Amino acid sequence: MLDLTGDGRADIAGFGEAGVHTAPAAGGGGFAAPRLALAAFGHAAGWRVDRHPRLFADLTGDGRPDIVGFGEDGVTVARNNGDGTFAAARLVVPDLGYTAGGWRVERNPRFAVDLTGDGRADLAGFGDDGVVTALGNGDGTFTAPRLVLADLATEAGGWLVERHPRFVIDLTGDGRADIVAFGDEGVVVAQGNGDGTFAPPKLVLAAFGFDAGGWRTTRHERVLADVTGDGRPDIVGFGEDGVWVALNDGAGGFGPARRVLDDFAIGAGGWLLDRHPRLLADVTGDGRADIVGFGETGVRIARSNGDGTFATPAPALTGFGQRAGDWRVDRHPRFAVDLTGDGRADLIGFGEDGVWTAPNAGDGTFRTVRVRRDAWDLPVWDPTLLFYARAVRAMQSRPISDPTSWAYQAAVHGRNGSTPSGADWNLCQHGSWHFLPWHRGYLAWFERIVRAEVVRQGGPADWALPYWDYSTPARAALPPAFRERTLPDGTPNPLFVSQRAAGINAGGRLPASATGSANAMRATAFTPGFGGGRSGPEHFFNAYGELEFTPHNDVHSLIGGLMGDPNQAALDPIFWLHHANVDRLWTVWLRQGGGRANPPDAAWRNQSWAFRDASGNRVTTTTAALLDTDRDLGYVYQDGIGLAPAAVEAMTAAALVSDAAVPEPELVGASDRPVELAGRAAAVDVPVDARAAAALESAAAPRAFLNLEDIVAETNPELVYEVFVRPLGDARAVPHYVGNVSFFGIGHDGPRGDAPHGFRRTFDITDWAASRGTGVTVSFRPLTLASPEARTADAAVPPVRVGRVSIFYAP
């Protein structure tokens, strides 16, 4: 973790299989997508952790870190380009390497630090015979290494890596690095002379040593950090019985060692090196290093008092711990660094399934960010799912008049019959640009109601709603916990619902074209392509976005039963996991970049919504307050945090939607009859006026759209139809798949105002339609579950009538 670009925010850099990978900070604690920044220094190029140290240091004085690698043949460097990438790697010193010089990780620590005070890093290494330095030339090269001190080394003084930590750091504040070494008898200092050499070592403190205090590298961490704010590093040691400090005296030595805190130690709190990382970082922005400890149950902070003592340690975050997320020292590095540029350290951890951050709350604590996990990655009765089931049962027992009851929360989405006075029912937003933000808020407050019940029953305080990622065939069946008829204790399972389509509860898999989001992800504009068309608040408005069509509507229809009816869908516990996945896909879409951004319009951002909190009280929010799930709502998905506010707003500013009139599309062809869909394959011809199409094509490069118009049905048939096109009259042509059509909500009350008339579905067929002659044949193929119990083509299916199929060209 280090600032690669000079913007004051820490970026991610890692040495992977293929080379150096970077992920620049995006602000707000988020990161741009990782990329291969340099095909060098990686495992595939022969670099090994146990042979070849790789460091970052500013070699040129431009304020940006370059790569310094101590490889097989010597020192290789790659200069920083300033954009998160690096120039080509080159060998600059044929020494200090594994073969070139015989340097070993287990014997010879090496550093890249400024020894002369010119702002450019030099090299310093503890060889077998003493200290060797090579001065930087300012261009990424170095002078020839030379032995400058016959001490502090394996053969010169008996210094061992496993007994004697050594640091090269500016001890006096003159900008030139000195040597601080923890020997057998205590702390030894060799002050830098400013020319790459050092004064003779001297014992400055009879403490913190192997014999002077019994300090062991396997038990007792010792670090150098400025705890007083004077710009000079002090010694902080996590000893056997607590935290010990020796303040820098400004003259190359230290004051007496004193125990300042009875905590963070083996014998004072049970802190172990192999379980509990302890760091020094400024979490308050006062210029003084505080203690950040990753304990069993989370993160604890002890703020510096500025005099070498610390305040009483306090819990700062539930997470990043051995028993709070299963974090392991040997697998999951954790850091405290400034990710946002505000001068205060944030937390970042490289976990089992991705990168996790906890932004600083500004007061030395960290915001709790709950993780929504994929149900398929959890054991059948993982506590997340088991406590969800128990909470559902408790909520189902409450009367519908209780806003925290299962029935009431489902009715917020939709319910048949009249709405009692004062009840917030039938409020779901469908078929418009409000679909995604309204459902995000709906889930967020529902999640809080469930969490309150989970905690009441003794469950985890950081419980978060899981999601169901059905995008791969192996996970396209309902997660097992929703198919089990009983809980582990033998009682009925409230997650199991019998009112689902045949085959769903038997493990039938949803077909791939119904669960994919490729068409939605290809859209670059939020409205109307990805998230829906503009409207005021409307229960149902026929301007659907691609994500709402597929996978949202398709999954609702294929699960069927309660899920097939908007007025009952939220009664099925799988509803909430389905919508959590749709919410996740919104974040995935934004993270693709390429101009993708949320609408900047005040009419969208300032739209207010009402929900109920965990106490049943009405709360109001706006779409703008729902856009950053991490900052505003306190959750992220297990595949990482979405774009941070700064990055989202920057993209939004670059993608401002013009209010200029958009030319109306022109009809170039239409079917001469309706087509009925009744559970079997069907087709209809759509002739095109070739002269009209040619005229439009000669004037511009139009987009071509296939419209299914005036779609009517008595009820949702709970089927999804794949739609194909082929040239009219060419029966041998391979049909081209353009997307799906399903009918979730078709039986619902129709729209009001200026909504498009009738249910409709539109496909962009531009790439296929070019030069397609006189028309197309449009065919429909019904989808069924991958299960023997799925409905067959011969089963009775409520018919759907498509009034017209047409083709439009739009400039």
Tab-separated table of N, CA, C and O in Angstrom, residues 559-623:
chain	number	residue	atom	x	y	z
A	559	ILE	N	-39.146	-18.542	-11.305
A	559	ILE	CA	-39.388	-19.096	-9.964
A	559	ILE	C	-40.884	-19.227	-9.738
A	559	ILE	O	-41.358	-20.197	-9.138
A	560	GLY	N	-41.631	-18.272	-10.250
A	560	GLY	CA	-43.083	-18.388	-10.257
A	560	GLY	C	-43.710	-18.395	-8.885
A	560	GLY	O	-43.095	-18.044	-7.869
A	561	GLY	N	-44.975	-18.802	-8.834
A	561	GLY	CA	-45.689	-18.807	-7.563
A	561	GLY	C	-45.779	-17.405	-6.994
A	561	GLY	O	-46.173	-16.462	-7.679
A	562	LEU	N	-45.420	-17.258	-5.732
A	562	LEU	CA	-45.421	-15.931	-5.123
A	562	LEU	C	-44.509	-14.978	-5.884
A	562	LEU	O	-44.857	-13.810	-6.093
A	563	MET	N	-43.368	-15.451	-6.300
A	563	MET	CA	-42.389	-14.598	-6.978
A	563	MET	C	-42.885	-14.089	-8.331
A	563	MET	O	-42.381	-13.092	-8.851
A	564	GLY	N	-43.850	-14.758	-8.917
A	564	GLY	CA	-44.345	-14.351	-10.218
A	564	GLY	C	-45.326	-13.207	-10.175
A	564	GLY	O	-45.712	-12.683	-11.229
A	565	ASP	N	-45.753	-12.792	-8.983
A	565	ASP	CA	-46.772	-11.749	-8.828
A	565	ASP	C	-46.193	-10.614	-7.984
A	565	ASP	O	-45.832	-10.828	-6.828
A	566	PRO	N	-46.098	-9.394	-8.520
A	566	PRO	CA	-45.549	-8.289	-7.727
A	566	PRO	C	-46.274	-8.063	-6.407
A	566	PRO	O	-45.671	-7.550	-5.455
A	567	ASN	N	-47.545	-8.448	-6.332
A	567	ASN	CA	-48.303	-8.235	-5.106
A	567	ASN	C	-48.066	-9.316	-4.054
A	567	ASN	O	-48.623	-9.238	-2.957
A	568	GLN	N	-47.263	-10.319	-4.407
A	568	GLN	CA	-46.961	-11.373	-3.433
A	568	GLN	C	-45.476	-11.731	-3.388
A	568	GLN	O	-45.043	-12.466	-2.511
A	569	ALA	N	-44.712	-11.192	-4.311
A	569	ALA	CA	-43.330	-11.648	-4.497
A	569	ALA	C	-42.503	-11.569	-3.231
A	569	ALA	O	-41.723	-12.482	-2.918
A	570	ALA	N	-42.634	-10.490	-2.466
A	570	ALA	CA	-41.776	-10.301	-1.292
A	570	ALA	C	-42.149	-11.213	-0.135
A	570	ALA	O	-41.461	-11.218	0.890
A	571	LEU	N	-43.214	-12.007	-0.271
A	571	LEU	CA	-43.533	-13.009	0.741
A	571	LEU	C	-42.606	-14.214	0.661
A	571	LEU	O	-42.476	-14.965	1.623
A	572	ASP	N	-41.971	-14.404	-0.492
A	572	ASP	CA	-41.017	-15.500	-0.658
A	572	ASP	C	-39.656	-15.019	-0.178
A	572	ASP	O	-39.116	-14.033	-0.699
A	573	PRO	N	-39.032	-15.690	0.790
A	573	PRO	CA	-37.743	-15.219	1.303
A	573	PRO	C	-36.633	-15.125	0.259
A	573	PRO	O	-35.670	-14.388	0.455
A	574	ILE	N	-36.770	-15.844	-0.855
A	574	ILE	CA	-35.734	-15.750	-1.884
A	574	ILE	C	-35.812	-14.416	-2.607
A	574	ILE	O	-34.831	-13.978	-3.235
A	575	PHE	N	-36.953	-13.737	-2.538
A	575	PHE	CA	-37.112	-12.421	-3.164
A	575	PHE	C	-35.977	-11.500	-2.764
A	575	PHE	O	-35.378	-10.786	-3.591
A	576	TRP	N	-35.643	-11.483	-1.470
A	576	TRP	CA	-34.689	-10.520	-0.947
A	576	TRP	C	-33.276	-10.826	-1.418
A	576	TRP	O	-32.477	-9.906	-1.640
A	577	LEU	N	-32.947	-12.095	-1.606
A	577	LEU	CA	-31.627	-12.453	-2.119
A	577	LEU	C	-31.521	-12.169	-3.609
A	577	LEU	O	-30.466	-11.782	-4.110
A	578	HIS	N	-32.636	-12.376	-4.317
A	578	HIS	CA	-32.671	-12.046	-5.740
A	578	HIS	C	-32.437	-10.550	-5.933
A	578	HIS	O	-31.607	-10.127	-6.754
A	579	HIS	N	-33.129	-9.741	-5.155
A	579	HIS	CA	-32.976	-8.293	-5.312
A	579	HIS	C	-31.631	-7.791	-4.809
A	579	HIS	O	-31.114	-6.787	-5.316
A	580	ALA	N	-31.054	-8.473	-3.842
A	580	ALA	CA	-29.695	-8.104	-3.423
A	580	ALA	C	-28.719	-8.328	-4.576
A	580	ALA	O	-27.791	-7.536	-4.783
A	581	ASN	N	-28.923	-9.377	-5.342
A	581	ASN	CA	-28.052	-9.616	-6.493
A	581	ASN	C	-28.260	-8.558	-7.569
A	581	ASN	O	-27.298	-8.086	-8.183
A	582	VAL	N	-29.503	-8.174	-7.812
A	582	VAL	CA	-29.773	-7.105	-8.784
A	582	VAL	C	-29.093	-5.811	-8.332
A	582	VAL	O	-28.486	-5.088	-9.127
A	583	ASP	N	-29.170	-5.525	-7.046
A	583	ASP	CA	-28.506	-4.349	-6.495
A	583	ASP	C	-26.993	-4.438	-6.707
A	583	ASP	O	-26.330	-3.452	-7.063
A	584	ARG	N	-26.426	-5.618	-6.496
A	584	ARG	CA	-24.993	-5.826	-6.717
A	584	ARG	C	-24.615	-5.573	-8.173
A	584	ARG	O	-23.570	-4.968	-8.468
A	585	LEU	N	-25.459	-6.004	-9.093
A	585	LEU	CA	-25.167	-5.832	-10.511
A	585	LEU	C	-25.145	-4.355	-10.907
A	585	LEU	O	-24.430	-3.972	-11.845
A	586	TRP	N	-25.896	-3.533	-10.205
A	586	TRP	CA	-25.825	-2.087	-10.430
A	586	TRP	C	-24.402	-1.589	-10.149
A	586	TRP	O	-23.812	-0.834	-10.925
A	587	THR	N	-23.830	-2.031	-9.042
A	587	THR	CA	-22.462	-1.660	-8.699
A	587	THR	C	-21.473	-2.209	-9.720
A	587	THR	O	-20.533	-1.523	-10.123
A	588	VAL	N	-21.689	-3.459	-10.145
A	588	VAL	CA	-20.805	-4.061	-11.142
A	588	VAL	C	-20.832	-3.241	-12.431
A	588	VAL	O	-19.789	-2.992	-13.057
A	589	TRP	N	-22.009	-2.804	-12.829
A	589	TRP	CA	-22.147	-1.996	-14.052
A	589	TRP	C	-21.337	-0.702	-13.934
A	589	TRP	O	-20.582	-0.338	-14.841
A	590	LEU	N	-21.468	-0.007	-12.818
A	590	LEU	CA	-20.727	1.238	-12.623
A	590	LEU	C	-19.225	1.015	-12.656
A	590	LEU	O	-18.466	1.823	-13.212
A	591	ARG	N	-18.788	-0.085	-12.080
A	591	ARG	CA	-17.349	-0.344	-11.983
A	591	ARG	C	-16.710	-0.623	-13.335
A	591	ARG	O	-15.492	-0.555	-13.476
A	592	GLN	N	-17.518	-0.899	-14.354
A	592	GLN	CA	-16.951	-1.129	-15.683
A	592	GLN	C	-16.377	0.143	-16.300
A	592	GLN	O	-15.530	0.082	-17.183
A	593	GLY	N	-16.855	1.315	-15.823
A	593	GLY	CA	-16.371	2.568	-16.390
A	593	GLY	C	-16.892	2.756	-17.796
A	593	GLY	O	-18.015	2.382	-18.123
A	594	GLY	N	-16.077	3.359	-18.654
A	594	GLY	CA	-16.495	3.576	-20.032
A	594	GLY	C	-17.632	4.563	-20.164
A	594	GLY	O	-18.445	4.444	-21.095
A	595	GLY	N	-17.734	5.533	-19.250
A	595	GLY	CA	-18.811	6.511	-19.288
A	595	GLY	C	-20.050	6.112	-18.528
A	595	GLY	O	-21.009	6.890	-18.460
A	596	ARG	N	-20.048	4.917	-17.938
A	596	ARG	CA	-21.221	4.491	-17.169
A	596	ARG	C	-21.305	5.308	-15.879
A	596	ARG	O	-20.332	5.406	-15.144
A	597	ALA	N	-22.462	5.874	-15.634
A	597	ALA	CA	-22.622	6.743	-14.471
A	597	ALA	C	-24.089	6.838	-14.103
A	597	ALA	O	-24.986	6.604	-14.922
A	598	ASN	N	-24.342	7.185	-12.845
A	598	ASN	CA	-25.707	7.434	-12.400
A	598	ASN	C	-26.207	8.764	-12.963
A	598	ASN	O	-25.407	9.670	-13.222
A	599	PRO	N	-27.505	8.909	-13.136
A	599	PRO	CA	-28.038	10.164	-13.674
A	599	PRO	C	-27.692	11.352	-12.778
A	599	PRO	O	-27.785	11.254	-11.552
A	600	PRO	N	-27.300	12.480	-13.369
A	600	PRO	CA	-27.024	13.668	-12.564
A	600	PRO	C	-28.281	14.473	-12.254
A	600	PRO	O	-28.222	15.410	-11.449
A	601	ASP	N	-29.395	14.115	-12.870
A	601	ASP	CA	-30.614	14.917	-12.782
A	601	ASP	C	-31.111	15.060	-11.349
A	601	ASP	O	-31.242	14.082	-10.602
A	602	ALA	N	-31.485	16.295	-10.986
A	602	ALA	CA	-32.051	16.549	-9.659
A	602	ALA	C	-33.360	15.792	-9.467
A	602	ALA	O	-33.669	15.342	-8.352
A	603	ALA	N	-34.118	15.626	-10.538
A	603	ALA	CA	-35.400	14.919	-10.429
A	603	ALA	C	-35.203	13.478	-9.996
A	603	ALA	O	-36.088	12.879	-9.372
A	604	TRP	N	-34.080	12.917	-10.330
A	604	TRP	CA	-33.758	11.535	-9.923
A	604	TRP	C	-33.094	11.524	-8.562
A	604	TRP	O	-33.516	10.816	-7.650
A	605	ARG	N	-32.079	12.336	-8.369
A	605	ARG	CA	-31.296	12.307	-7.136
A	605	ARG	C	-32.073	12.822	-5.928
A	605	ARG	O	-31.866	12.350	-4.814
A	606	ASN	N	-32.928	13.779	-6.129
A	606	ASN	CA	-33.643	14.381	-4.997
A	606	ASN	C	-34.986	13.722	-4.705
A	606	ASN	O	-35.709	14.161	-3.803
A	607	GLN	N	-35.316	12.690	-5.467
A	607	GLN	CA	-36.579	11.998	-5.216
A	607	GLN	C	-36.554	11.363	-3.822
A	607	GLN	O	-35.608	10.674	-3.456
A	608	SER	N	-37.597	11.595	-3.052
A	608	SER	CA	-37.638	11.071	-1.687
A	608	SER	C	-38.466	9.796	-1.627
A	608	SER	O	-39.391	9.586	-2.424
A	609	TRP	N	-38.121	8.960	-0.650
A	609	TRP	CA	-38.777	7.666	-0.436
A	609	TRP	C	-39.006	7.472	1.051
A	609	TRP	O	-38.230	7.958	1.880
A	610	ALA	N	-40.063	6.745	1.385
A	610	ALA	CA	-40.379	6.452	2.791
A	610	ALA	C	-40.287	4.955	3.039
A	610	ALA	O	-40.799	4.151	2.253
A	611	PHE	N	-39.622	4.595	4.128
A	611	PHE	CA	-39.509	3.196	4.547
A	611	PHE	C	-39.748	3.126	6.052
A	611	PHE	O	-40.012	4.135	6.698
A	612	ARG	N	-39.641	1.933	6.615
A	612	ARG	CA	-39.799	1.742	8.055
A	612	ARG	C	-38.502	1.201	8.648
A	612	ARG	O	-37.874	0.305	8.076
A	613	ASP	N	-38.112	1.747	9.802
A	613	ASP	CA	-36.871	1.307	10.419
A	613	ASP	C	-37.108	0.118	11.340
A	613	ASP	O	-38.223	-0.421	11.413
A	614	ALA	N	-36.067	-0.299	12.055
A	614	ALA	CA	-36.144	-1.504	12.878
A	614	ALA	C	-37.124	-1.357	14.034
A	614	ALA	O	-37.542	-2.369	14.618
A	615	SER	N	-37.518	-0.124	14.366
A	615	SER	CA	-38.515	0.109	15.417
A	615	SER	C	-39.898	0.319	14.851
A	615	SER	O	-40.854	0.560	15.601
A	616	GLY	N	-40.031	0.253	13.526
A	616	GLY	CA	-41.325	0.439	12.884
A	616	GLY	C	-41.647	1.884	12.573
A	616	GLY	O	-42.738	2.178	12.066
A	617	ASN	N	-40.712	2.785	12.839
A	617	ASN	CA	-40.962	4.199	12.579
A	617	ASN	C	-40.715	4.519	11.112
A	617	ASN	O	-39.834	3.946	10.469
A	618	ARG	N	-41.491	5.490	10.614
A	618	ARG	CA	-41.308	5.905	9.225
A	618	ARG	C	-40.041	6.745	9.111
A	618	ARG	O	-39.789	7.642	9.906
A	619	VAL	N	-39.224	6.436	8.103
A	619	VAL	CA	-38.027	7.210	7.811
A	619	VAL	C	-38.080	7.626	6.347
A	619	VAL	O	-38.656	6.929	5.515
A	620	THR	N	-37.514	8.769	6.058
A	620	THR	CA	-37.472	9.226	4.675
A	620	THR	C	-36.023	9.385	4.242
A	620	THR	O	-35.145	9.712	5.040
A	621	THR	N	-35.798	9.147	2.982
A	621	THR	CA	-34.466	9.297	2.407
A	621	THR	C	-34.629	9.753	0.977
A	621	THR	O	-35.745	9.909	0.476
A	622	THR	N	-33.523	9.983	0.308
A	622	THR	CA	-33.544	10.363	-1.099
A	622	THR	C	-32.665	9.403	-1.887
A	622	THR	O	-31.816	8.698	-1.326
A	623	THR	N	-32.854	9.405	-3.183
A	623	THR	CA	-31.998	8.574	-4.028
A	623	THR	C	-30.536	8.937	-3.845
A	623	THR	O	-29.668	8.053	-3.788
